[in-house]
mmCIF file of C-alpha atoms in Angstrom:
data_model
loop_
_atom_site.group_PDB
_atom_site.id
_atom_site.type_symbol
_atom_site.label_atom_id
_atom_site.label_comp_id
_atom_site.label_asym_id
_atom_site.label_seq_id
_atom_site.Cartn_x
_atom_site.Cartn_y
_atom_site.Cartn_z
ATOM 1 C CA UNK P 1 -3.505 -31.958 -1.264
ATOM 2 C CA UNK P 2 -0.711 -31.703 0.943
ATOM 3 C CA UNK P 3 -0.672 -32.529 5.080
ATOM 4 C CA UNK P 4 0.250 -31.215 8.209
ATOM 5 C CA UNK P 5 0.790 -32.819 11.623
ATOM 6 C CA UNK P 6 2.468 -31.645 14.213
ATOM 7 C CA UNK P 7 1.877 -30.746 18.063
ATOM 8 C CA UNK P 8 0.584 -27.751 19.492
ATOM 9 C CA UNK P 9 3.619 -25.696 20.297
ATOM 10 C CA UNK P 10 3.595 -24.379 23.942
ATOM 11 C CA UNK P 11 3.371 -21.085 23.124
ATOM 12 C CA UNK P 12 0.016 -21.477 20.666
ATOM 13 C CA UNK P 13 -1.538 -22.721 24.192
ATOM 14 C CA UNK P 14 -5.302 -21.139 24.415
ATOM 15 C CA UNK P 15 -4.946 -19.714 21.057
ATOM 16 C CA UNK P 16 -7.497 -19.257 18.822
ATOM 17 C CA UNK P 17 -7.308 -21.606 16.115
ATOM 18 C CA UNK P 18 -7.192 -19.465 13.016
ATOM 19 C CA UNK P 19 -4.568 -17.294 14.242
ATOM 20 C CA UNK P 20 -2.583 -20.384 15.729
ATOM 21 C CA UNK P 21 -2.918 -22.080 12.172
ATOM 22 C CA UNK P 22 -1.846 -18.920 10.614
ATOM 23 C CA UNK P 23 1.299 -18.485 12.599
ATOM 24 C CA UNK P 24 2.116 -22.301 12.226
ATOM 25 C CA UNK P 25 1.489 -22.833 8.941
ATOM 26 C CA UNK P 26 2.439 -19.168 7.661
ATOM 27 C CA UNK P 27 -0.683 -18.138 5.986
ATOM 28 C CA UNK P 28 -3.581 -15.560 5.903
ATOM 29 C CA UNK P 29 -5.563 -15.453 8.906
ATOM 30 C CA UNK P 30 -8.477 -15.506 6.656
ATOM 31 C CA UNK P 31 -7.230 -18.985 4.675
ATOM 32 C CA UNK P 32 -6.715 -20.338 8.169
ATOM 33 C CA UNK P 33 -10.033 -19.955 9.067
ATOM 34 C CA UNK P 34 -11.418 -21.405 5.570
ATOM 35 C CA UNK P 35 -9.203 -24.490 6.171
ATOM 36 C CA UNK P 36 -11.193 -24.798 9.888
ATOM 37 C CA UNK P 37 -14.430 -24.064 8.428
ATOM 38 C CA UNK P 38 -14.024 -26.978 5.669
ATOM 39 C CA UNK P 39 -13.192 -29.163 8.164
ATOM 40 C CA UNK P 40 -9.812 -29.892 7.144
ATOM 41 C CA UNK P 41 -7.959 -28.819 10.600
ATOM 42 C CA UNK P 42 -8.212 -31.738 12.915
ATOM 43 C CA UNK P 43 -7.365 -31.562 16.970
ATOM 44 C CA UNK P 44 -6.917 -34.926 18.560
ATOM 45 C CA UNK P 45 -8.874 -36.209 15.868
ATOM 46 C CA UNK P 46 -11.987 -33.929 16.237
ATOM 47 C CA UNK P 47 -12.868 -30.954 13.773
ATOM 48 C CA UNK P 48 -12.018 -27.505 14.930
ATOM 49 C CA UNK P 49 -13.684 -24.176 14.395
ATOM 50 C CA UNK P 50 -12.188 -20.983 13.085
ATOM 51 C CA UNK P 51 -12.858 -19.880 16.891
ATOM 52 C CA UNK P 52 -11.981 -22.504 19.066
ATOM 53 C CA UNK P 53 -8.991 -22.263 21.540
ATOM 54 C CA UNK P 54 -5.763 -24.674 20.835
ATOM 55 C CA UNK P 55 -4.176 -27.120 23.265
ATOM 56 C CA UNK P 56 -0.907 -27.123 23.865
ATOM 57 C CA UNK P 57 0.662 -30.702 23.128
ATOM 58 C CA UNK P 58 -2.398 -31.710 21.580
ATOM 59 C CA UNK P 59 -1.753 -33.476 17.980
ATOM 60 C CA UNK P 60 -3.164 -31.212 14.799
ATOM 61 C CA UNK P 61 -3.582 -32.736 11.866
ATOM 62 C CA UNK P 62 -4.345 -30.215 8.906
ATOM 63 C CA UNK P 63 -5.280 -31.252 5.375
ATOM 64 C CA UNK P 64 -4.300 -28.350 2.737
ATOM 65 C CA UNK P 65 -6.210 -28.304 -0.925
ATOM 66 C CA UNK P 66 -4.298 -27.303 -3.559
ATOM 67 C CA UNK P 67 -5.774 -23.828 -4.758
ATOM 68 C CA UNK P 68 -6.996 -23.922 -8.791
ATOM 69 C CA UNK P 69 -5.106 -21.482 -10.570
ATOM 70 C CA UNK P 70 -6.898 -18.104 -10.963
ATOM 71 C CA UNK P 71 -8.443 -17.137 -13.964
ATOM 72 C CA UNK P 72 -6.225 -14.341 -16.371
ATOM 73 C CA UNK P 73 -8.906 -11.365 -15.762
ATOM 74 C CA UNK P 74 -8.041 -8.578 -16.815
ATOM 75 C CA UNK P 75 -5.684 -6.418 -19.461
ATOM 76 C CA UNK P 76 -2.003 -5.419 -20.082
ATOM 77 C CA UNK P 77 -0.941 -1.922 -18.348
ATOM 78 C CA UNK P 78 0.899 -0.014 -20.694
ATOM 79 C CA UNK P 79 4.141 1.789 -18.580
ATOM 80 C CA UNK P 80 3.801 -0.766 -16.024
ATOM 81 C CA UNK P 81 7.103 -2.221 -14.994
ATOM 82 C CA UNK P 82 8.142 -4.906 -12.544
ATOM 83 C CA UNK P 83 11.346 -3.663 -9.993
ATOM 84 C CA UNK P 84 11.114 -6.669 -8.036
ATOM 85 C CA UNK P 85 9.566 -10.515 -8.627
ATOM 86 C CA UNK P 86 10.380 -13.629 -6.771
ATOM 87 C CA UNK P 87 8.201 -16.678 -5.385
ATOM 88 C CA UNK P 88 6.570 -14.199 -2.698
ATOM 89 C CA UNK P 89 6.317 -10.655 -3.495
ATOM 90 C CA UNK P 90 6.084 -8.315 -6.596
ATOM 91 C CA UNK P 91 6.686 -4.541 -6.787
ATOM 92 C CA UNK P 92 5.391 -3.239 -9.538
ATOM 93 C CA UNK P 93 6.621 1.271 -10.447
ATOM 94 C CA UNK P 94 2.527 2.028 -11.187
ATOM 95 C CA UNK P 95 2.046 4.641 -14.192
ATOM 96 C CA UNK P 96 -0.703 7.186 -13.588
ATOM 97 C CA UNK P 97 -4.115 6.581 -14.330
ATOM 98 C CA UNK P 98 -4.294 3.245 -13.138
ATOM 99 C CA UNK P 99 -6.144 1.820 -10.044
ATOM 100 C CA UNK P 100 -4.476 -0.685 -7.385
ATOM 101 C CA UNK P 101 -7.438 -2.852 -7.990
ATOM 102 C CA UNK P 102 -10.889 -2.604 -9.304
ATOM 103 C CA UNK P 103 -13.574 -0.725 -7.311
ATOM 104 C CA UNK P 104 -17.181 0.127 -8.195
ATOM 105 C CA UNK P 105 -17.516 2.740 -10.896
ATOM 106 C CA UNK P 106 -13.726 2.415 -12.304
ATOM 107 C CA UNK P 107 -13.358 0.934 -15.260
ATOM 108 C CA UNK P 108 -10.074 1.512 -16.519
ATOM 109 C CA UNK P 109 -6.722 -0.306 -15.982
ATOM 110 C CA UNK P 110 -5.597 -1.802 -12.537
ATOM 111 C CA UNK P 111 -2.152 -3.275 -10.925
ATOM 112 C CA UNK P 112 -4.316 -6.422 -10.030
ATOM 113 C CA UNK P 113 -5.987 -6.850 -13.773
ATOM 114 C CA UNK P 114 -2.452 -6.108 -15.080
ATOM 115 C CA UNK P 115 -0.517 -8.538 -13.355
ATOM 116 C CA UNK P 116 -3.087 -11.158 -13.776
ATOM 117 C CA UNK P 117 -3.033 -10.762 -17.964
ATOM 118 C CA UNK P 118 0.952 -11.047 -17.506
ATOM 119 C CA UNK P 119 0.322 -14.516 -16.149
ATOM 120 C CA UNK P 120 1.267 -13.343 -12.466
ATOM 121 C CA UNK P 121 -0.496 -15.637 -9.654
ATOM 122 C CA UNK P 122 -1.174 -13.673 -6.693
ATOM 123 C CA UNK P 123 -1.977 -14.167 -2.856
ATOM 124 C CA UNK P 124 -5.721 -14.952 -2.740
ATOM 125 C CA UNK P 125 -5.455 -13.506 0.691
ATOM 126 C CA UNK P 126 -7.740 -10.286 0.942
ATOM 127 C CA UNK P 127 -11.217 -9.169 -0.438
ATOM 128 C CA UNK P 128 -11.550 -10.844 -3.530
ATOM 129 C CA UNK P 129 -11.586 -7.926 -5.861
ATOM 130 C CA UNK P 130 -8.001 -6.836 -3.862
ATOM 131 C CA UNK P 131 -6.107 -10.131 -3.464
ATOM 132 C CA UNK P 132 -2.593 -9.485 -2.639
ATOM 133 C CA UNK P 133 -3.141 -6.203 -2.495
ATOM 134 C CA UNK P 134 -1.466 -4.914 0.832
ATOM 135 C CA UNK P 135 -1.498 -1.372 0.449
ATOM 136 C CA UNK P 136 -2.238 0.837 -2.545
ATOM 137 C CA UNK P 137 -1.562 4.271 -4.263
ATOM 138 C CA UNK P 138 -4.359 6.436 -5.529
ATOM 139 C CA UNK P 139 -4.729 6.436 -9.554
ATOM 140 C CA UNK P 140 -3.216 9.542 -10.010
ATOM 141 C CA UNK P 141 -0.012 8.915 -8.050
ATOM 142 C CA UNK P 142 2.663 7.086 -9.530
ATOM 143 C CA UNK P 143 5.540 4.689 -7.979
ATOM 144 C CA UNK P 144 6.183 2.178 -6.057
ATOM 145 C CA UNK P 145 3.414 -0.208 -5.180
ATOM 146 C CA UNK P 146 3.949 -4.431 -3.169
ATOM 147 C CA UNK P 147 1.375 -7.267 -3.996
ATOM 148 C CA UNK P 148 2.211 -10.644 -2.332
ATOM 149 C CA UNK P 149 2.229 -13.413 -4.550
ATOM 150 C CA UNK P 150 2.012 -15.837 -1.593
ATOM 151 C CA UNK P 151 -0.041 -16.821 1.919
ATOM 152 C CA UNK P 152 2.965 -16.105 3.913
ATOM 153 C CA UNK P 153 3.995 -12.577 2.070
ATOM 154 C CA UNK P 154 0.392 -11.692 2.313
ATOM 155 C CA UNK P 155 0.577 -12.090 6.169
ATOM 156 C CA UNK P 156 4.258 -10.650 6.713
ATOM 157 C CA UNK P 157 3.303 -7.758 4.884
ATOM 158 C CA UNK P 158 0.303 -6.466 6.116
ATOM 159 C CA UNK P 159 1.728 -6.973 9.487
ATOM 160 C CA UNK P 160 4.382 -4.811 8.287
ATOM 161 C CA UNK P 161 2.140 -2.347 7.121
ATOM 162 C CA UNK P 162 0.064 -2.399 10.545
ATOM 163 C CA UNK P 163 3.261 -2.361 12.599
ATOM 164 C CA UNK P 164 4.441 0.837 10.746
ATOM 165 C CA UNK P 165 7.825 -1.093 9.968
ATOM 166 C CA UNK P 166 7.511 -0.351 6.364
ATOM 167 C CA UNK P 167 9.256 2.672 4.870
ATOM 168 C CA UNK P 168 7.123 4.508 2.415
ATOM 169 C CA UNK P 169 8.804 7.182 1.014
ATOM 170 C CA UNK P 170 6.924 10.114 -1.327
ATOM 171 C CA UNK P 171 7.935 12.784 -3.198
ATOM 172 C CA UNK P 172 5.811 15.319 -3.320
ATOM 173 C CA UNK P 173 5.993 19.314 -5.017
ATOM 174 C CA UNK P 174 3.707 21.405 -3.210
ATOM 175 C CA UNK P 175 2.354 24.972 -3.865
ATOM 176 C CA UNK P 176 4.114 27.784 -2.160
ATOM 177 C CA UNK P 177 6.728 26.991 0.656
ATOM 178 C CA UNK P 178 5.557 24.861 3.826
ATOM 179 C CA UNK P 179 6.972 26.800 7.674
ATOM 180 C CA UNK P 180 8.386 25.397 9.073
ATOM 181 C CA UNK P 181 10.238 23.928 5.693
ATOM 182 C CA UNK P 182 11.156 20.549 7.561
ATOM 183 C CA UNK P 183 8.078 19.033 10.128
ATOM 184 C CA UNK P 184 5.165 16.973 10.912
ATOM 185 C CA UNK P 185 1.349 16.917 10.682
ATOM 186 C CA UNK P 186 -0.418 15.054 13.481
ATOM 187 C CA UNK P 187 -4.003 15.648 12.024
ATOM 188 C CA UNK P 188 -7.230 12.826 11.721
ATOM 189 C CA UNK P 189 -8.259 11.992 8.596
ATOM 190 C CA UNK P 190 -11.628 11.232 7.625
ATOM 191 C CA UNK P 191 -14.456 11.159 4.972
ATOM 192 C CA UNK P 192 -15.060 15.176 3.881
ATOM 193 C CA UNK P 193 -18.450 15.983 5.595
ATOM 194 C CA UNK P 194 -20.036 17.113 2.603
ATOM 195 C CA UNK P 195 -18.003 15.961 -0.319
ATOM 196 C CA UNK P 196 -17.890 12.009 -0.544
ATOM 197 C CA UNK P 197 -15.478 11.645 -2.987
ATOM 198 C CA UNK P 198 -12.930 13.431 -1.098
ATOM 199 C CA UNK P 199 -11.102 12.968 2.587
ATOM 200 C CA UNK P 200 -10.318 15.903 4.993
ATOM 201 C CA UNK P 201 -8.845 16.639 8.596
ATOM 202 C CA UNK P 202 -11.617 16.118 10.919
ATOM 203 C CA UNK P 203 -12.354 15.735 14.386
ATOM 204 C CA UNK P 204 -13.765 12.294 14.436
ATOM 205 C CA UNK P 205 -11.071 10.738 11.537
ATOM 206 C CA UNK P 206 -8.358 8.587 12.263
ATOM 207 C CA UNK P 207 -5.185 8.839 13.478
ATOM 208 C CA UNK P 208 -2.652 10.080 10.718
ATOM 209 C CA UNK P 209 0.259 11.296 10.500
ATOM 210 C CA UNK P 210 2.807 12.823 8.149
ATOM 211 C CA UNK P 211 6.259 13.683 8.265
ATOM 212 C CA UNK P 212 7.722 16.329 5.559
ATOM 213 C CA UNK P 213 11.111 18.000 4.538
ATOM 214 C CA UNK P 214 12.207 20.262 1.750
ATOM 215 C CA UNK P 215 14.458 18.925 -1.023
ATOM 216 C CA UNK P 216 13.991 21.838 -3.269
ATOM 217 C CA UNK P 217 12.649 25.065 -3.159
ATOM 218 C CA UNK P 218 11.349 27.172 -6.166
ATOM 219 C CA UNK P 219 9.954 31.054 -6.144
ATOM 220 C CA UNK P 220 6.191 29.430 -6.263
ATOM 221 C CA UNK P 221 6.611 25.810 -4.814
ATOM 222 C CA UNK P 222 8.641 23.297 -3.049
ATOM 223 C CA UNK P 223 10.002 19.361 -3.606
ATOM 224 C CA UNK P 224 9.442 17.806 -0.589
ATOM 225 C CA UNK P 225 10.275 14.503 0.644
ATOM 226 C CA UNK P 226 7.334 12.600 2.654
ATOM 227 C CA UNK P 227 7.208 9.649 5.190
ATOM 228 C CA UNK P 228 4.197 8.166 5.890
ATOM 229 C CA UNK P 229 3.513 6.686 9.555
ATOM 230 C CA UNK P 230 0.213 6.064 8.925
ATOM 231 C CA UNK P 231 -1.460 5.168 5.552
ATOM 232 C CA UNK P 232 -4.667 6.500 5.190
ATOM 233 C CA UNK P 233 -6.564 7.443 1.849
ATOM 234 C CA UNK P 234 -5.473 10.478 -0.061
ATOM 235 C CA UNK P 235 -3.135 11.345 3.359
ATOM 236 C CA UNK P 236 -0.752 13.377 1.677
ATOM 237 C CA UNK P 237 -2.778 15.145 -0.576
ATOM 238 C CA UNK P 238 -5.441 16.019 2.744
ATOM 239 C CA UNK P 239 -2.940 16.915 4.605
ATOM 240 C CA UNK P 240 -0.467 19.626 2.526
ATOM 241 C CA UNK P 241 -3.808 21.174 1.705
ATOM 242 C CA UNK P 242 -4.980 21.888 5.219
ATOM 243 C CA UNK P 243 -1.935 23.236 5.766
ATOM 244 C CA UNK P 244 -2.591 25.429 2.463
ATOM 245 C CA UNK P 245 0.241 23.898 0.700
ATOM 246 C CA UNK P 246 -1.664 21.412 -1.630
ATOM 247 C CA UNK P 247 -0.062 19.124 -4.146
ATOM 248 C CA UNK P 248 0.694 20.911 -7.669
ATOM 249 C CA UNK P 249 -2.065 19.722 -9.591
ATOM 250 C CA UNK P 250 -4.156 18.686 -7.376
ATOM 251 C CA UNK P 251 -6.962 19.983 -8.564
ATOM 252 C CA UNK P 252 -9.508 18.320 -6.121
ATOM 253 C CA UNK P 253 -7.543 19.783 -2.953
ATOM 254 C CA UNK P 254 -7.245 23.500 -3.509
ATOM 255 C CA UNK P 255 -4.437 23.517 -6.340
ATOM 256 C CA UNK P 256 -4.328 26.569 -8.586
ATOM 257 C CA UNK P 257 -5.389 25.323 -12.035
ATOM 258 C CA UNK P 258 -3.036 28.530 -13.794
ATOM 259 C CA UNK P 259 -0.454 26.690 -12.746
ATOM 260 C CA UNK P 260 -1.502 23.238 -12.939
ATOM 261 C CA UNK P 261 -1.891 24.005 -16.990
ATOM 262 C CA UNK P 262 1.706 25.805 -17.174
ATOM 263 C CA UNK P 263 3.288 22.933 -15.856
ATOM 264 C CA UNK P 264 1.950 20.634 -18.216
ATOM 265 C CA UNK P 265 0.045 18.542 -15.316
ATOM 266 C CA UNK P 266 -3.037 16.768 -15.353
ATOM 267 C CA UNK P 267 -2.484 15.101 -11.992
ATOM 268 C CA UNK P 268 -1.256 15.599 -8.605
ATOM 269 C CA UNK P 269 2.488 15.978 -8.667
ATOM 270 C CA UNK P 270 3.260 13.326 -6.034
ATOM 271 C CA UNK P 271 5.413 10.098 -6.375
ATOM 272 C CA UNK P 272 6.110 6.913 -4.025
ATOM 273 C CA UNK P 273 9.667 7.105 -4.325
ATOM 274 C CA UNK P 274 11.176 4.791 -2.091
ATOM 275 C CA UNK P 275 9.306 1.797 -0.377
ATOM 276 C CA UNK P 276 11.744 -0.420 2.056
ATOM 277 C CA UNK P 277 10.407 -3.757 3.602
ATOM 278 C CA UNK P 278 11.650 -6.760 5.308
ATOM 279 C CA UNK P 279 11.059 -9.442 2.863
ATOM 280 C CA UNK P 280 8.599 -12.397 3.907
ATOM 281 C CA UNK P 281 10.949 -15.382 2.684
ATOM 282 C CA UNK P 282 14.596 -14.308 3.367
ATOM 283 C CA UNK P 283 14.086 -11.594 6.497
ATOM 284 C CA UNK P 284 16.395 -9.340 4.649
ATOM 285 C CA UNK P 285 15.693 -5.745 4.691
ATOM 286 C CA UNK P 286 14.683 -4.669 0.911
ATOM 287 C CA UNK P 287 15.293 -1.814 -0.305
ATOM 288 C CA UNK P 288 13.963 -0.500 -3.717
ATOM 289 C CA UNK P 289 13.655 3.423 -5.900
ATOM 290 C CA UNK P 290 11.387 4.599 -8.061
ATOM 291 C CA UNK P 291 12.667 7.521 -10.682
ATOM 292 C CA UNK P 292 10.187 10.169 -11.535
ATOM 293 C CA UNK P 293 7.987 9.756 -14.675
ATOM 294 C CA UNK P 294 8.139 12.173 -17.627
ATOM 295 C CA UNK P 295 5.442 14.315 -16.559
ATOM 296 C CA UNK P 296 6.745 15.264 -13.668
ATOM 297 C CA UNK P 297 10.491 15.731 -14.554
ATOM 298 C CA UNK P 298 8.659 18.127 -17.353
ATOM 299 C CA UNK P 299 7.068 20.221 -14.464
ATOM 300 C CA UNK P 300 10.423 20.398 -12.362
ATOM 301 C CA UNK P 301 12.218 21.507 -15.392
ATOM 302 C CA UNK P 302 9.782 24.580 -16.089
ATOM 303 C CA UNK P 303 10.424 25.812 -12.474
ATOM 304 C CA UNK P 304 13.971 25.355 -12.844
ATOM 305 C CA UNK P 305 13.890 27.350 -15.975
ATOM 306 C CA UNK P 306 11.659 29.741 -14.475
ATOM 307 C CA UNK P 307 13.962 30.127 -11.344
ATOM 308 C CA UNK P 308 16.976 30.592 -13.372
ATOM 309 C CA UNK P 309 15.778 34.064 -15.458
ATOM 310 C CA UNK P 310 17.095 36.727 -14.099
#
């Protein structure tokens, strides 16, 4: 067990304590306020709620357990690789057909379960079936994908996320040719109204918003390169198809199956391709690249091919 004391700094003055302790002590919000409600935070010598309000100048005395090691729980991911791992973060290039973490009803491989049989300890910041999970990609899109091995990284980077400072970067080959071939879609998103396994643009969804341009065009399709200001569930996909350009492949968004099963796909032809952060420990910008997985060269080289008979 480890301790903390310290005074209140000015600027913490009529703070709540749990986001005070967070910002002092550069952890979760959420382990802040299980250090208050064990009673291990301490102001002027009496206990302090989650809730109450800091005084400035006022001594704090915090008493931090040391955290048991979590359990191995889960199994290798085959195709998994690590692109980045140090004492707070790792990026992980997901395959397809794997989960960001486990859900009801999936029971096949996850980033989480995979990094946990490799011996990786993870933030225990989060829902406990999602720890250090600060954003995720669907199980059929491949890439880049951050889990936060620590309390701080955890914090940093979901502020990151909610701040919109993170650069997510997807590639994406949709069906026909988006006009204009470079702009943006400013659309809600929100659970389909009679389908509950998928999303769609509707009036009372929330706020998303997608920004597109053309890398590559083909006769019956275009590469397009996507940023992300928002990052809501199956975004991209929702939002090429209500503009009647859905994702090649995408099969549960409008794509044409003919041409789904001439390119060889099974899945939605979209990538996270580039994913730029600041990193939680050093404040350097990171910067990091994802190449395309053999499926979906396969399917670029067939409209290549295609596009160069005469």
């Amino acid at each position: 067990m480890s301790r903390r004391s310290l005074p209140v700094p000015d600027g913490l003055d009529s703070e709540r304590a749990d986001a005070g302790l967070a910002r002092l002590l550069g952890v979760s919000r959420t382990r802040a306020a299980e250090l208050a409600a064990g009673g291990h935070v301490l102001l002027d010598g009496r206990a302090v709620g989650k809730s109450d309000r800091l005084v400035a100048g006022s001594w704090l005395e915090v008493e931090i357990p040391e955290e048991p090691d979590l359990p191995v729980d889960g199994a290798p991911v085959p195709g998994m690789s690590i692109v980045l791992d140090d004492d707070d973060v790792v990026v992980v290039d997901k395959p397809v057909g794997v989960a960001a973490h486990p859900s009801p009803g999936w029971t096949g491989p996850t980033v989480v379960g995979g990094l946990a049989a490799a011996g990786y300890r993870i933030s225990t910041s989060g829902a406990e079936e999602r720890q250090g999970v600060v954003h995720r990609l669907d199980v059929g899109t491949s890439g880049l994908m951050a889990v936060a091995k620590s309390e701080r990284a955890y914090t940093s980077l979901k502020d990151q996320f909610r701040e919109r400072t993170v650069d997510k970067t997807y590639h994406a080959l949709v069906q026909g040719h988006p006009d204009p071939s470079s702009g943006t879609v400013d659309a809600p998103v929100g659970r389909h109204p009679t389908h509950s396994y998928r999303w769609a643009v509707v009036e009372d969804g929330k706020p998303s918003v997608t920004h597109y341009d053309t890398v590559e065009a083909f006769p019956a399709a275009t590469l397009l390169e996507v940023h992300l200001e928002t990052g809501r569930t199956h975004q991209i996909r929702v939002h090429m198809s209500a503009l009647r350009h859905p994702c090649v492949g995408d099969l549960t968004y409008g794509a044409d199956p003919v041409m789904s099963a001439r390119l060889g796909l099974t899945r939605q032809w979209l990538h996270a391709h580039r994913l730029a952060f600041e990193h939680p420990g050093t404040g350097e910008r990171v910067r990091l690249e994802s190449s395309y997985p053999d499926d979906l060269v396969r399917a670029l080289d067939v409209l290549r091919e295609d596009d160069a008979r005469p």
